[in-house]
Each structure stands twice: as C-alpha cells, then as structure tokens.
Short mmCIF file of C-alpha atoms and ligand atoms in Angstrom, two decimals:
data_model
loop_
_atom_site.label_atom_id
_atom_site.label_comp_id
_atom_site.label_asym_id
_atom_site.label_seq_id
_atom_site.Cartn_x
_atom_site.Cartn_y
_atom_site.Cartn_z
CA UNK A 238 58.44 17.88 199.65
CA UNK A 239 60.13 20.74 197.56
CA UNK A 240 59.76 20.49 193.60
CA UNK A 241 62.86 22.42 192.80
CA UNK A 242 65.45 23.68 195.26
CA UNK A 243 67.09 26.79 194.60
CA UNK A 244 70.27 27.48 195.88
CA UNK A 245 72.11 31.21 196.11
CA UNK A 246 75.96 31.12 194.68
CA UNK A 247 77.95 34.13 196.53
CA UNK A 248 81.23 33.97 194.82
CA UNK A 249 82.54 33.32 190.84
CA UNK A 250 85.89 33.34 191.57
CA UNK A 251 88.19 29.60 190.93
CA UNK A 252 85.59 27.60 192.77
CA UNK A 253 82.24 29.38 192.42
CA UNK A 254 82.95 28.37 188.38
CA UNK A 255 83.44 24.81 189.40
CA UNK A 256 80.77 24.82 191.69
CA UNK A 257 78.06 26.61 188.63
CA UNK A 258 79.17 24.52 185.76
CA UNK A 259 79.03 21.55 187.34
CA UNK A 260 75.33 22.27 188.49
CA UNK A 261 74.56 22.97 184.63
CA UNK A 262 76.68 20.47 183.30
CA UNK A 263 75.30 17.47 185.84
CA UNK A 264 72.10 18.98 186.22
CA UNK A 265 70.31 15.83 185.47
CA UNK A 266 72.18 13.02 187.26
CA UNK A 267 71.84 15.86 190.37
CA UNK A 268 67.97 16.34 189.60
CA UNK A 269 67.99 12.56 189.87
CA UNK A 270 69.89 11.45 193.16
CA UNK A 271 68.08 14.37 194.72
CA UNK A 272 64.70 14.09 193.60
CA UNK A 273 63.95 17.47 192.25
CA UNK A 274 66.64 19.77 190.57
CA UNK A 275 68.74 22.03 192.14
CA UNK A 276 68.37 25.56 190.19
CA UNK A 277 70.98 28.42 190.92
CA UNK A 278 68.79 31.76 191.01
CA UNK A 279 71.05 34.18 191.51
CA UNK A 280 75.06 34.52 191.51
CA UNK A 281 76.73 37.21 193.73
CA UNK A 282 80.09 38.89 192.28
CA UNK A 283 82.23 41.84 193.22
CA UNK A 284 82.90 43.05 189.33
CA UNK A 285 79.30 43.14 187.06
CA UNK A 286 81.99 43.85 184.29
CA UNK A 287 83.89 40.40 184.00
CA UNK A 288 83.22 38.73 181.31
CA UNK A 289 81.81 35.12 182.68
CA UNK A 290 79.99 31.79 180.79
CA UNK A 291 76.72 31.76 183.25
CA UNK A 292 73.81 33.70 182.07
CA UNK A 293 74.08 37.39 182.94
CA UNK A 294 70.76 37.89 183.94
CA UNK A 295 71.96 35.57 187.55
CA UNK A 296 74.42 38.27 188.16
CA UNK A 297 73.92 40.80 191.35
CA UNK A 298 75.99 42.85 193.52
CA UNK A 299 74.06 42.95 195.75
CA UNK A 300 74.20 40.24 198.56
CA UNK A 301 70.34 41.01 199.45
CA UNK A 302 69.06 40.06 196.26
CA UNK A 303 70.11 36.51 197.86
CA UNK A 304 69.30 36.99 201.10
CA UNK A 305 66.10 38.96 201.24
CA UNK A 306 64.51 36.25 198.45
CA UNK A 307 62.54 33.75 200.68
CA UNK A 308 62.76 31.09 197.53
CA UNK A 309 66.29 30.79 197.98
CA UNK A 310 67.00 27.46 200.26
CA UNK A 311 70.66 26.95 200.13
CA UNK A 312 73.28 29.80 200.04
CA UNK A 313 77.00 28.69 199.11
CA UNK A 314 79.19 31.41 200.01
CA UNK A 315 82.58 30.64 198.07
CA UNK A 316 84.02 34.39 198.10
CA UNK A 317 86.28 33.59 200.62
CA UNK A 318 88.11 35.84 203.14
CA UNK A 319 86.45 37.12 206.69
CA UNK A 320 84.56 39.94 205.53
CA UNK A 321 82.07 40.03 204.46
CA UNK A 322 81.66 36.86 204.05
CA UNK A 323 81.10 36.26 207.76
CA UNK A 324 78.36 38.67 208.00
CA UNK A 325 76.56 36.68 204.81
CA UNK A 326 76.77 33.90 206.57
CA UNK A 327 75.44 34.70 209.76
CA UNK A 328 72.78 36.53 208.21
CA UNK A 329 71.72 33.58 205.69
CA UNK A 330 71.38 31.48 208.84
CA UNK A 331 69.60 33.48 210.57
CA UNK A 332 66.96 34.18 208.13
CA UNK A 333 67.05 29.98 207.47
CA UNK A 334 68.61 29.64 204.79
CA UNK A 335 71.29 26.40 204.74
CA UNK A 336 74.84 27.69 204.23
CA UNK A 337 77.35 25.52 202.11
CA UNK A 338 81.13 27.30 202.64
CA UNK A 339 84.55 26.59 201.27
CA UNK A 340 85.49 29.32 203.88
CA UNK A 341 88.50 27.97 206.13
CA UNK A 342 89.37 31.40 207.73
CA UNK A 343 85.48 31.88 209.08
CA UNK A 344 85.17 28.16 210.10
CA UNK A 345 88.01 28.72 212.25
CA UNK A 346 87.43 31.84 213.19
CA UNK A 347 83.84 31.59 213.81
CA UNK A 348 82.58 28.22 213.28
CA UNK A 349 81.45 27.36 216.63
CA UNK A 350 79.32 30.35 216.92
CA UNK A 351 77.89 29.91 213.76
CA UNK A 352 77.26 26.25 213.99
CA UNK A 353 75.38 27.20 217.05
CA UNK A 354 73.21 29.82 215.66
CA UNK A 355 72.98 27.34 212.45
CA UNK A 356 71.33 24.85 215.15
CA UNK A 357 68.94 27.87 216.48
CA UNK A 358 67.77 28.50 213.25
CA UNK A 359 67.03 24.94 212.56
CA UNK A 360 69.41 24.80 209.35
CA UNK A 361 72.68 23.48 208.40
CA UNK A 362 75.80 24.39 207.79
CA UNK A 363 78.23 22.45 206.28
CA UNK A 364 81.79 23.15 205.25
CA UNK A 365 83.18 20.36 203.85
CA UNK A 366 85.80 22.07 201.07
CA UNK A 367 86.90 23.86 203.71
CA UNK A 368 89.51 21.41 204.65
CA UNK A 369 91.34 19.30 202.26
CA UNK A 370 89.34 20.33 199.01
CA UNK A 371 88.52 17.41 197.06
CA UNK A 372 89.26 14.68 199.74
CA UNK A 373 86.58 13.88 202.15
CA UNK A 374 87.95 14.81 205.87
CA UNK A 375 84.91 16.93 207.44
CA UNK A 376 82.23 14.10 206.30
CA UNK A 377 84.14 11.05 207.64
CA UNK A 378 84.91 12.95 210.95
CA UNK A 379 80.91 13.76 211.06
CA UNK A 380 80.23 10.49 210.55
CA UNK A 381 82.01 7.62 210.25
CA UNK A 382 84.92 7.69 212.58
CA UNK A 383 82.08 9.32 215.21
CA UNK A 384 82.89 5.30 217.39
CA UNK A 385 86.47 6.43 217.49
CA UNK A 386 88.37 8.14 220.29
CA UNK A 387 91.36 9.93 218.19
CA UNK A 388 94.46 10.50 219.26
CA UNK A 389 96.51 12.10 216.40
CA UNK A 390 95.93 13.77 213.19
CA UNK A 391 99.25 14.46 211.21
CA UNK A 392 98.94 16.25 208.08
CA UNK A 393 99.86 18.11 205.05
CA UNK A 394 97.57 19.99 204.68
CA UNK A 395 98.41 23.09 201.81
CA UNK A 396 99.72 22.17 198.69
CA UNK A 397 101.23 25.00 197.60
CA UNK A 398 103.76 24.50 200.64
CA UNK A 399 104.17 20.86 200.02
CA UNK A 400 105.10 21.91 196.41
CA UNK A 401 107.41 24.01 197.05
CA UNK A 402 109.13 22.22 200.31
CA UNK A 403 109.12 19.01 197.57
CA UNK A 404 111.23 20.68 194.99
CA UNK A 405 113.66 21.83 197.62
CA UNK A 406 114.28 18.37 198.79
CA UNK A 407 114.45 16.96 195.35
CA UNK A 408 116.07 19.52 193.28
CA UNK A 409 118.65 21.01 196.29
CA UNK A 410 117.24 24.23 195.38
CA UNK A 411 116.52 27.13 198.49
CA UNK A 412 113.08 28.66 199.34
CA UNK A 413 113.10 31.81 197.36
CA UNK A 414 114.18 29.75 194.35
CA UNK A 415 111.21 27.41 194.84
CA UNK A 416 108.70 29.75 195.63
CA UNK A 417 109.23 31.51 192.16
CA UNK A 418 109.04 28.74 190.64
CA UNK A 419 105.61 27.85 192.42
CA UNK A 420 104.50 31.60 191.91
CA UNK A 421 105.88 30.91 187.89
CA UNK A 422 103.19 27.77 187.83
CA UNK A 423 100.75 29.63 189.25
CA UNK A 424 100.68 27.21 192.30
CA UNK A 425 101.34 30.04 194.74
CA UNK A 426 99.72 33.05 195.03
CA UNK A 427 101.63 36.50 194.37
CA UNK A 428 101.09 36.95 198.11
CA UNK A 429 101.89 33.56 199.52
CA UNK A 430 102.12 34.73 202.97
CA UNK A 431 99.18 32.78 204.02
CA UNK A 432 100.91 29.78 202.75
CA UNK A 433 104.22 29.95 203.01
CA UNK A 434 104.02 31.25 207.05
CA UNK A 435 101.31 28.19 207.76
CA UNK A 436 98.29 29.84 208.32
CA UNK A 437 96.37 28.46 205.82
CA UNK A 438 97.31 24.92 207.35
CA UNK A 439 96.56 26.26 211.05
CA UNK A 440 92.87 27.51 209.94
CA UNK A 441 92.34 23.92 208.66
CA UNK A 442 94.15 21.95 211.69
CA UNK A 443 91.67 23.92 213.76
CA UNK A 444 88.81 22.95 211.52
CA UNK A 445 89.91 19.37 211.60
CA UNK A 446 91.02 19.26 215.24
CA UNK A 447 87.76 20.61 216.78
CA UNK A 448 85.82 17.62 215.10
CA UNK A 449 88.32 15.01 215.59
CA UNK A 450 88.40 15.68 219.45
CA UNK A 451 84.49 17.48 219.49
CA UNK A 452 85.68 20.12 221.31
CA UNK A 453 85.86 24.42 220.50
CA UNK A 454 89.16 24.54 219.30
CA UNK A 455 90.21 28.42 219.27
CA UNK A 456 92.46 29.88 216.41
CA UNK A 457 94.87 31.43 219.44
CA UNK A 458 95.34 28.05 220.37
CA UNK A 459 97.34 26.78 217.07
CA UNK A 460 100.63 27.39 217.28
CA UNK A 461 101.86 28.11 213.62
CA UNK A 462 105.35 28.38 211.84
CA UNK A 463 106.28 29.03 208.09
CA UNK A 464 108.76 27.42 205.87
CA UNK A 465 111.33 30.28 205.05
CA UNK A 466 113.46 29.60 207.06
CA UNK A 467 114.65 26.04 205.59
CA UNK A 468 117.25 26.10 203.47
CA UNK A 469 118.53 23.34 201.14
CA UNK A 470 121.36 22.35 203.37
CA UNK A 471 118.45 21.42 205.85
CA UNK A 472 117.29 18.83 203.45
CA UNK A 473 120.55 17.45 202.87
CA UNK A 474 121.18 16.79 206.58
CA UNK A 475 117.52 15.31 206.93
CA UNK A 476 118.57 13.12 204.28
CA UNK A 477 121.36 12.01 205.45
CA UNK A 478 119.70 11.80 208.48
CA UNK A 479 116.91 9.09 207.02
CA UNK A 480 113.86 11.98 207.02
CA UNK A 481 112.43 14.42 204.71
CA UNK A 482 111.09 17.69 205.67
CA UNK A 483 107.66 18.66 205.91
CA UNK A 484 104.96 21.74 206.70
CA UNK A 485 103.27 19.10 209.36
CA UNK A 486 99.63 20.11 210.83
CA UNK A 487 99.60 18.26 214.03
CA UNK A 488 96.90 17.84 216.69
CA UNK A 489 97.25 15.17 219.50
CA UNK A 490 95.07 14.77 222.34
CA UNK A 491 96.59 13.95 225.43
CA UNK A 492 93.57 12.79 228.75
CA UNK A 493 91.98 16.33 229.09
CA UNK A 494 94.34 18.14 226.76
CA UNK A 495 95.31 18.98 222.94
CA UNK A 496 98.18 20.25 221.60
CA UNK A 497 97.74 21.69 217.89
CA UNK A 498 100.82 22.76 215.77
CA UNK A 499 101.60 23.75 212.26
CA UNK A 500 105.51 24.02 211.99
CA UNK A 501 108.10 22.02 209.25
CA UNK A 502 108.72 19.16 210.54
CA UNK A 503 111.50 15.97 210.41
CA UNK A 504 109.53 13.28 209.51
CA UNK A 505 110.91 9.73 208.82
CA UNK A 506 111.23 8.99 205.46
CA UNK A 507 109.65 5.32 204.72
CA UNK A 508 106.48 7.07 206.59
CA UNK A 509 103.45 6.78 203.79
CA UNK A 510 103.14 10.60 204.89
CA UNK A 511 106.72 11.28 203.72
CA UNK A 512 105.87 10.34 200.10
CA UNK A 513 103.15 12.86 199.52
CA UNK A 514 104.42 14.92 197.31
CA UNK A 515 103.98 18.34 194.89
CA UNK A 516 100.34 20.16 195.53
CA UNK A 517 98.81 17.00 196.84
CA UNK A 518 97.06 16.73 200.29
CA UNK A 519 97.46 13.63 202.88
CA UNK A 520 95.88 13.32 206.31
CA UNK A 521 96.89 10.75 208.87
CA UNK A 522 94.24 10.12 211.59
CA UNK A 523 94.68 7.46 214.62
CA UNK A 524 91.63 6.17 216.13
CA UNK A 525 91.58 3.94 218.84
CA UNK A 526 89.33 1.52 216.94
CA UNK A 527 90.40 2.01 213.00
CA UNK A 528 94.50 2.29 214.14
CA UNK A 529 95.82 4.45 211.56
CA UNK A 530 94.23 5.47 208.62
CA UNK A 531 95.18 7.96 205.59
CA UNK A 532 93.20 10.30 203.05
CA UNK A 533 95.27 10.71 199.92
CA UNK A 534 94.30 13.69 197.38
CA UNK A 535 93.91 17.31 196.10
CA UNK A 536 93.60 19.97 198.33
CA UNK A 537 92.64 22.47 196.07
CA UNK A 538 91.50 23.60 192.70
CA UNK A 539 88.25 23.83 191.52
CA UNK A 540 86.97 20.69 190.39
CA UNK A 541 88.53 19.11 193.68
CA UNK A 542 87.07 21.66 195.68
CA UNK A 543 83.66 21.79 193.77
CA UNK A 544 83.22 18.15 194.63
CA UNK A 545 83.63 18.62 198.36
CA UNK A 546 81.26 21.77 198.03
CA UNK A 547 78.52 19.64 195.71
CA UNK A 548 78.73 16.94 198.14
CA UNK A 549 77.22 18.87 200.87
CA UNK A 550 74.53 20.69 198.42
CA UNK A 551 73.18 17.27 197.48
CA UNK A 552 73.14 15.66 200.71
CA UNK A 553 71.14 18.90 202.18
CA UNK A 554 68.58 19.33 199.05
CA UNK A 555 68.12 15.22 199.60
CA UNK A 556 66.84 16.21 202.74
CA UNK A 557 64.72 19.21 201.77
CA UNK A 558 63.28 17.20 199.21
CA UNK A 559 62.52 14.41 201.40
CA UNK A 560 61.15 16.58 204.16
CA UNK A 561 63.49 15.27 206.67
CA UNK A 562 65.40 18.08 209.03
CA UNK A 563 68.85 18.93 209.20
CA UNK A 564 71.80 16.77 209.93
CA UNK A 565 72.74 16.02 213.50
CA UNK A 566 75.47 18.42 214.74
CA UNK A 567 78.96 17.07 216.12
CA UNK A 568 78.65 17.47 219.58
CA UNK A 569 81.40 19.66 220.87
CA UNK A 570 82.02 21.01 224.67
CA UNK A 571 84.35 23.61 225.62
CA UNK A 572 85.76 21.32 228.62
CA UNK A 573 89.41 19.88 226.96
CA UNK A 574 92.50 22.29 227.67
CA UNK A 575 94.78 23.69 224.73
CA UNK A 576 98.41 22.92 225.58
CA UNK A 577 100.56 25.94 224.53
CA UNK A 578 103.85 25.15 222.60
CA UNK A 579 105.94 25.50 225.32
CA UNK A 580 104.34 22.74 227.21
CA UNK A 581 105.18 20.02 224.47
CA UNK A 582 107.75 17.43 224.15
CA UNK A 583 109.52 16.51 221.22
CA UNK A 584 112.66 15.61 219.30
CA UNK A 585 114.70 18.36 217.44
CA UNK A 586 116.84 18.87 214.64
CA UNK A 587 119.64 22.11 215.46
CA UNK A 588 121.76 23.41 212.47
CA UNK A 589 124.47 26.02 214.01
CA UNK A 590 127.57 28.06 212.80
CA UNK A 591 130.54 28.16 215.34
CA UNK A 592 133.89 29.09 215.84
CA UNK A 593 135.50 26.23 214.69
CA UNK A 594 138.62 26.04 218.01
CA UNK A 595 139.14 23.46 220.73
CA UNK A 596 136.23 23.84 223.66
CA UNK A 597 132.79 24.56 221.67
CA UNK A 598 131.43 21.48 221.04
CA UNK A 599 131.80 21.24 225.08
CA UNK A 600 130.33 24.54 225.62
CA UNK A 601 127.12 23.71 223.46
CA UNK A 602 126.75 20.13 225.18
CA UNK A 603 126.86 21.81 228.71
CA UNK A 604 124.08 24.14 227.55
CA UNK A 605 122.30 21.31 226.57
CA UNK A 606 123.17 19.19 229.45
CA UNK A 607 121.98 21.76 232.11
CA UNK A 608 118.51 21.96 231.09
CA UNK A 609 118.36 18.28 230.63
CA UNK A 610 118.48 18.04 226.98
CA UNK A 611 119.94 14.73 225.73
CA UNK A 612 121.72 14.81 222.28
CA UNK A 613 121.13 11.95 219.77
CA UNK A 614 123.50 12.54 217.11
CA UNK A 615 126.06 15.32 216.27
CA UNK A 616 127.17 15.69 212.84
CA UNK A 617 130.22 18.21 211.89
CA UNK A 618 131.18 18.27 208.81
CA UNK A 619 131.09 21.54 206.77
CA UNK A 620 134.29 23.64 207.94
CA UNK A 621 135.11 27.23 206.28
CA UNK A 622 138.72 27.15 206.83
CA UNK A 623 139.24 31.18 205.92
CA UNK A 624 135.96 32.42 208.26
CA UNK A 625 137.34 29.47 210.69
CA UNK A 626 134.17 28.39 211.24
CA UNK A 627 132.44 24.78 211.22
CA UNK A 628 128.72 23.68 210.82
CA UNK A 629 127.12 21.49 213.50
CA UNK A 630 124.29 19.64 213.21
CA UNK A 631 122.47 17.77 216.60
CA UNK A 632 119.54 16.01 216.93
CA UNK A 633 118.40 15.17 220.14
CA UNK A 634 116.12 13.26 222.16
CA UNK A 635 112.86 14.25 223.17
CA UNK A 636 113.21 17.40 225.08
CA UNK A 637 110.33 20.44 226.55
CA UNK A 638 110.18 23.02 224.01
CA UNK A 639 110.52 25.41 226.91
CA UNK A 640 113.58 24.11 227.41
CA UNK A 641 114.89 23.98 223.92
CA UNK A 642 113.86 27.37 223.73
CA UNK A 643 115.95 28.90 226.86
CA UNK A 644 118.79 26.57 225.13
CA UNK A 645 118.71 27.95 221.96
CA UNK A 646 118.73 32.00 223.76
CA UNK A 647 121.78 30.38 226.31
CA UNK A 648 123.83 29.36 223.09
CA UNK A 649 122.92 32.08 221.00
CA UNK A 650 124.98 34.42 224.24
CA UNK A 651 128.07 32.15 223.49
CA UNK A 652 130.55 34.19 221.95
CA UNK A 653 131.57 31.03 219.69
CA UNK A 654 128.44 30.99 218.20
CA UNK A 655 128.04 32.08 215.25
CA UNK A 656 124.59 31.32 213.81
CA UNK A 657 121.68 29.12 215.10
CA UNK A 658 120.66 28.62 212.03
CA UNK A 659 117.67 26.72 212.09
CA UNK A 660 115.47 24.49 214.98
CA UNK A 661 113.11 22.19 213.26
CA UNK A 662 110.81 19.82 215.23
CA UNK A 663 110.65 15.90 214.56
CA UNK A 664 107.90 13.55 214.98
CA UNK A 665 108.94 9.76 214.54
P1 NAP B 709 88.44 33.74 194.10
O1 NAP B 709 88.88 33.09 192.85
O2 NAP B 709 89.20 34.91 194.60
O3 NAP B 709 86.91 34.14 193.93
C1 NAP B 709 86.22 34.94 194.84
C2 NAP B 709 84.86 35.32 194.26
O4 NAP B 709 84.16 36.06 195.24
C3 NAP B 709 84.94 36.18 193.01
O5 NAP B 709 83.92 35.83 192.12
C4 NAP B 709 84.70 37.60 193.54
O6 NAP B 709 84.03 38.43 192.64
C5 NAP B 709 83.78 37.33 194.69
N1 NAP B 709 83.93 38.34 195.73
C6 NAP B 709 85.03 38.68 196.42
N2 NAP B 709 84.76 39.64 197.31
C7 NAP B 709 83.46 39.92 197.17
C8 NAP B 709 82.58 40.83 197.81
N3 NAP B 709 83.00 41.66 198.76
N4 NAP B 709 81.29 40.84 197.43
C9 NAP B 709 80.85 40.01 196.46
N5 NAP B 709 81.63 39.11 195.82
C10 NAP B 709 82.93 39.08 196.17
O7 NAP B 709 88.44 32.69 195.31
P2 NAP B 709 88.40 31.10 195.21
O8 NAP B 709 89.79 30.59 194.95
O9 NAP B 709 87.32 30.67 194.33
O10 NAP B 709 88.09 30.72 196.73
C11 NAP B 709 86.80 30.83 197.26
C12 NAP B 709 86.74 30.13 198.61
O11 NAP B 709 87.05 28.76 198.45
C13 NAP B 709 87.74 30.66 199.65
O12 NAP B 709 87.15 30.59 200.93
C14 NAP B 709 88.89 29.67 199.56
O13 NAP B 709 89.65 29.58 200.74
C15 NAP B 709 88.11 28.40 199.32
N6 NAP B 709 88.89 27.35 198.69
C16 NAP B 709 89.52 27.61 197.52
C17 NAP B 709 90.24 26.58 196.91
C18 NAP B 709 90.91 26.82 195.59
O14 NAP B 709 91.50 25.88 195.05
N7 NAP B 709 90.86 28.01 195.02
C19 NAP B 709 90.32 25.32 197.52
C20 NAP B 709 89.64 25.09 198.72
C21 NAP B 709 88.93 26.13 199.30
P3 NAP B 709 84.65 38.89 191.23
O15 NAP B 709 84.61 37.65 190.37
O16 NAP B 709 83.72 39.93 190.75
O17 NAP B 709 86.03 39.35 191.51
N1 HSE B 710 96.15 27.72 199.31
C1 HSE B 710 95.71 26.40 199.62
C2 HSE B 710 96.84 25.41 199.39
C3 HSE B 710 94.53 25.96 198.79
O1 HSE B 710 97.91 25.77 198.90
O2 HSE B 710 96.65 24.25 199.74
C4 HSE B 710 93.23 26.43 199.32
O3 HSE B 710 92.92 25.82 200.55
#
C-alpha cells in the first residue's frame, strides 16, 4: 500500500500541459478513485527559460533527476519523437519505474521490445494516447474485444489529413489550397510531412494492428501513401461516382496473414466512416463476435489526449495503491505473415490524360485486358479541344495490385497517353 504516488512528467509541450493541470486541477476526485494522490515531483523540459504555469521549482533538464530518484513510480514521457525519448523509456523500465507514453513513433518502432523488457522488469507500460488521442482504442483492444477474432480495422486515423481531405471534397478546393488553410488554423503543422505523406497514420495502424491480431507487427511492414497527389477533380469523379475520398488506415487479417495499408482511399459514401469529418478520428473494427463496431472522436489535442494519458496513470497508481501487480500483457507471437502491397486485391479508381483520336480507349482496355484486369465503369467526359486531349476516368473490378501496377508502367509507354494522373484504391 503506497500513501502517495509520485509520478515523473518528461515533456511540457501541448500535452504534458494537459496532462499537469489536470493532475492539479482534479487532484482530489484523482486522490479519491485512486486511494492516495498522485503528486508530480519533477517535470522534464528542453528550454528552463519558457515561461510556464507549474511551479518552477518541478523544472529539470536533466532526465536523471527523474530517473535516478527511486521515489518516482510512474514516468510519463510525452516529449515525443524517437530520441531520446526511446532511451528514457527503456531506461525508466529498466530501473522499474511504470512508463505512461503518448509516443506513436517508439510504440511502433519499438514497442514490442519494450513491452518485453516492461514484462522483465515487472512494470507496465501503457500507451494508450498513442493511438486515437482522446478515444479509447488501445484499452478496448486490451481488454474487452480480447473474445474476438478480428478481421478488419478501417480507419481515419489523423485529423489533420481528414481536415484537410474534407475541405477538398466540400469546398472543390486542391491540396495546397487546403493545406494552407489547415497550416492558417493551426491544424497542421508547418512541416506536415508526417501527416500529409501518412506516416503518422501508419505508426498508429501498426500500434492498432499488432493488438487487434496479437501479433509483432513491424513498421516495414505498413505500406503507406500521402494525400498530395489528389486533386479536386478526384473528388468530383468520386462523387459522381457515389464515394468520398479518404486517408484510410487499413489492416485485415487473412488465415495466417495481414495486410496493413495507409493510402487515400474510395470509400462508399452512405458508409458511417464516410461521414467523419474535419480533425475528428473514427475507427471501424470487425470482430467475429461484436460484427462491426465504431469509435467516434478526437484524435488529438490536449485535453483529448490528456484523458487517454490520465486514464492509464489512474488505472496503474489503483494498482500500486492496492498492492496488486501489473496488468496482464496482450499476448503477441511473431508467427502471422505480413502481406506486402503487391500481394493484395482490390478495386481501383484510374484518372488519365490521352490523346483524344479514334483507337485509345482500345489500346488502354487491351492493357487492361491482358493482365486480367476487368473494368467497371469508364467515364469520359472532360475534352480540351485545342491540346486535343480527353480525360478518362475507369474504375475497375477487383484486380492484384501487382498487376495494376505493371498496367499502369504498360500504359504510361503508350504514346497516347498523356498523364496517369492519379490511382486511388477502393474498399466497398
Ligand atoms: P510538444 O508540444 O512539442 O512538446 C514536447 C515537450 O517535450 C516540450 O515540453 C519540450 O520541451 C520537451 N522536449 C522535447 N525534446 C526534449 C528533450 N530532448 N529533452 C527534454 N525535453 C524535451 O509535443 P506534444 O504535441 O505535446 O506531443 C507530445 C507527445 O504526445 C508526442 O509523442 C505526440 O505524438 C503525442 N501526441 C500528441 C497529440 C497532440 O495533440 N499534440 C495527440 C496525441 C499524441 P520545451 O517545452 O522546453 O520545448
Ligand atoms: N498529427 C496528428 C493528427 C495528431 O493530425 O491526427 C497527433 O497524433
């Protein structure tokens, strides 16, 4: 039985403030549904100089000051980024210290290696914010969906993508003029590459994935795409088309396989999926006993995220304060196969520029024909009589992406071709 349990905050960025003022401002209620309070001793920063609303006394920068001090129970490392923030970590754990992180990039990276030295150590470490900020994902895929054998997780999993991809399909607007005006609102970051070119999405997928299906799921094995490439005309066609267009994070298990994919996607548009719009987060999961269920919310920001983070805290200092030992791990073997890109079947949506003469609509169907790729729909509509050139859109049925590939290099050698101006994926 602990009388107070102190907990080491690495990290007073967006989410470390959450995460501190909530702990001061709900220190009672916390004190209560723990059973002893939960007191931050010391705060780890970069810059001493900020000006910040904790007391300054708590501020070090020096990472030792919470790792060498043997009152310190719980560390929650929310600097974010690989390094050093791996090497904290690992070191916390291995000194015994529980470990709390928001930290996506060394989940993914790392997790299972940590996890297992977490288990060595006797501690836990638990990562809830990690994935889906405010909405609970990690916790129901600990726990409660543990009867399940999942299938499928579809999901949209960064807002600031899901912002900007929904003002493109509601305002007929094209990336770059979206993304300023997500940079503008301060939704996207002044770098957005993690964002915009889905790796931010794959590092969660993989999180999510690797608990859904209890099995190491490696970062090499996510296949990941970004969003610059759609233009507004895409959306039009989806449209028109009956789908809207989204940065999908997908991860099906097939017998002994998975497939895991972050790419934008067709998606129908009466799906519940299809609806989620701006920075919010949505995350479809099909279990063989619960059939299809959805988690609805923010992804991000720092009460959201401070929540998820909290959540874990709590449930851990319950524990310490009850004297009971960590929470079961998730199982996970190494023994299911990743299926690389190439391997996977699906529908696609093609948006070309060709000559626009007699004989190239026949030329792009025998491309298609020859490696067995059946066409859906053909739309042709857009003509620019003075380059003498039309746009063709073709959707087609569910085809290898090997061979789609080889199709698109075949076509792109056709002298009538213009442009292949976009492949997108679909998932019906
Ligand atoms: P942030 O605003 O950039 O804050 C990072 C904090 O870490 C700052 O206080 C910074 O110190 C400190 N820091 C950075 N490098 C350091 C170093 N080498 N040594 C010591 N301290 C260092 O980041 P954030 O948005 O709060 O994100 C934190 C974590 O939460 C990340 O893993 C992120 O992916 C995750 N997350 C964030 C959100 C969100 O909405 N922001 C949502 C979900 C998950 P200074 O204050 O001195 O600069
Ligand atoms: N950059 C992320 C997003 C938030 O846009 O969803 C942090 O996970």
């Amino acid at each position: 039985m602990k009388d107070k349990i102190e907990i080491g905050l690495m990290g007073l960025g967006v989410v470390g403030v959450g995460v501190e003022n909530a702990l001061r401002e709900k220190a009672a209620d916390f004190a209560k549904q723990v059973g002893a309070p939960l007191v931050v001793k010391r705060i780890l920063v970069r810059d001493p100089s900020k000006k910040r609303a904790c007391q300054p006394h708590l501020l070090t920068t020096n990472p030792q000051h919470i790792l060498d001090d043997p009152g310190i129970d719980i560390v929650v490392e929310v600097i974010g980024g690989e390094s050093p923030a791996y090497d904290y970590i690992k070191e916390a754990v291995s000194r015994g210290k529980h470990v709390v992180t928001a930290n996506k990039e060394v989940i993914a990276k790392h997790g299972f290696e940590l996890l297992s030295l977490a288990a060595e150590h006797n501690v836990a470490l638990l990562y809830e914010a990690s994935a889906g900020g405010g909405i609970p994902l990690i916790s129901p895929l600990r726990h409660d969906l543990l009867a399940n054998k999942i299938s499928a997780i579809h999901a949209i999993i960064n807002g600031t993508t899901n912002y900007i991809l929904t003002k493109m399909a509601l305002e007929d607007i094209d990336f770059t003029a979206a993304l300023r005006e997500a940079q503008e609102l301060g939704y996207a970051e002044a770098d957005p590459a993690s964002d915009v070119e889905g790796i931010d999405a794959a590092y969660k997928l993989a999180i999510l994935a690797a608990l859904a299906f209890h099995t190491q799921v490696l970062l090499e094995d996510v296949y990941y795409e970004g969003i610059s490439r759609l233009a507004a005309r895409d959306f039009r066609y989806a449209k028109e088309l009956g789908y809207t267009v989204k940065l999908l994070a997908i991860a099906k298990r097939e017998d002994n396989t998975f497939q895991v994919r972050v790419h934008p996607t067709f998606i129908p548009e009466d799906l519940l999926l299809a609806k989620v719009n701006g920075v919010f987060n949505a995350v479809q999961i099909d279990g063989d006993l619960t059939g299809r269920i959805l988690f609805y919310g923010q992804g991000a920001g720092a009460l959201p995220t401070s929540s998820a983070i909290l959540a874990d805290v709590i449930r851990l200092a319950q524990n310490m304060s009850q004297g009971s030992s960590p929470m079961p791990r998730v199982q996970m073997d190494q023994t299911m196969i990743a299926k690389p890109i190439s391997e996977i079947e699906t529908r696609y949506y093609l948006r070309m520029t060709v000559a626009d003469r007699p004989g190239v609509l026949a030329q792009i169907t025998r491309v298609l024909g020859e490696l067995l790729i059946s066409i859906s729909s053909v739309i042709q509509k857009e003509v620019d009589e003075r380059a003498q050139s039309a746009e063709i859109v073709i959707m087609t049925h569910p085809a290898r992406e090997r061979a789609m590939q080889q199709a698109v290099s075949e076509m792109n050698k056709l002298e009538a071709v213009r442009e292949i101006s976009n492949l997108v994926r679909v998932e019906d």
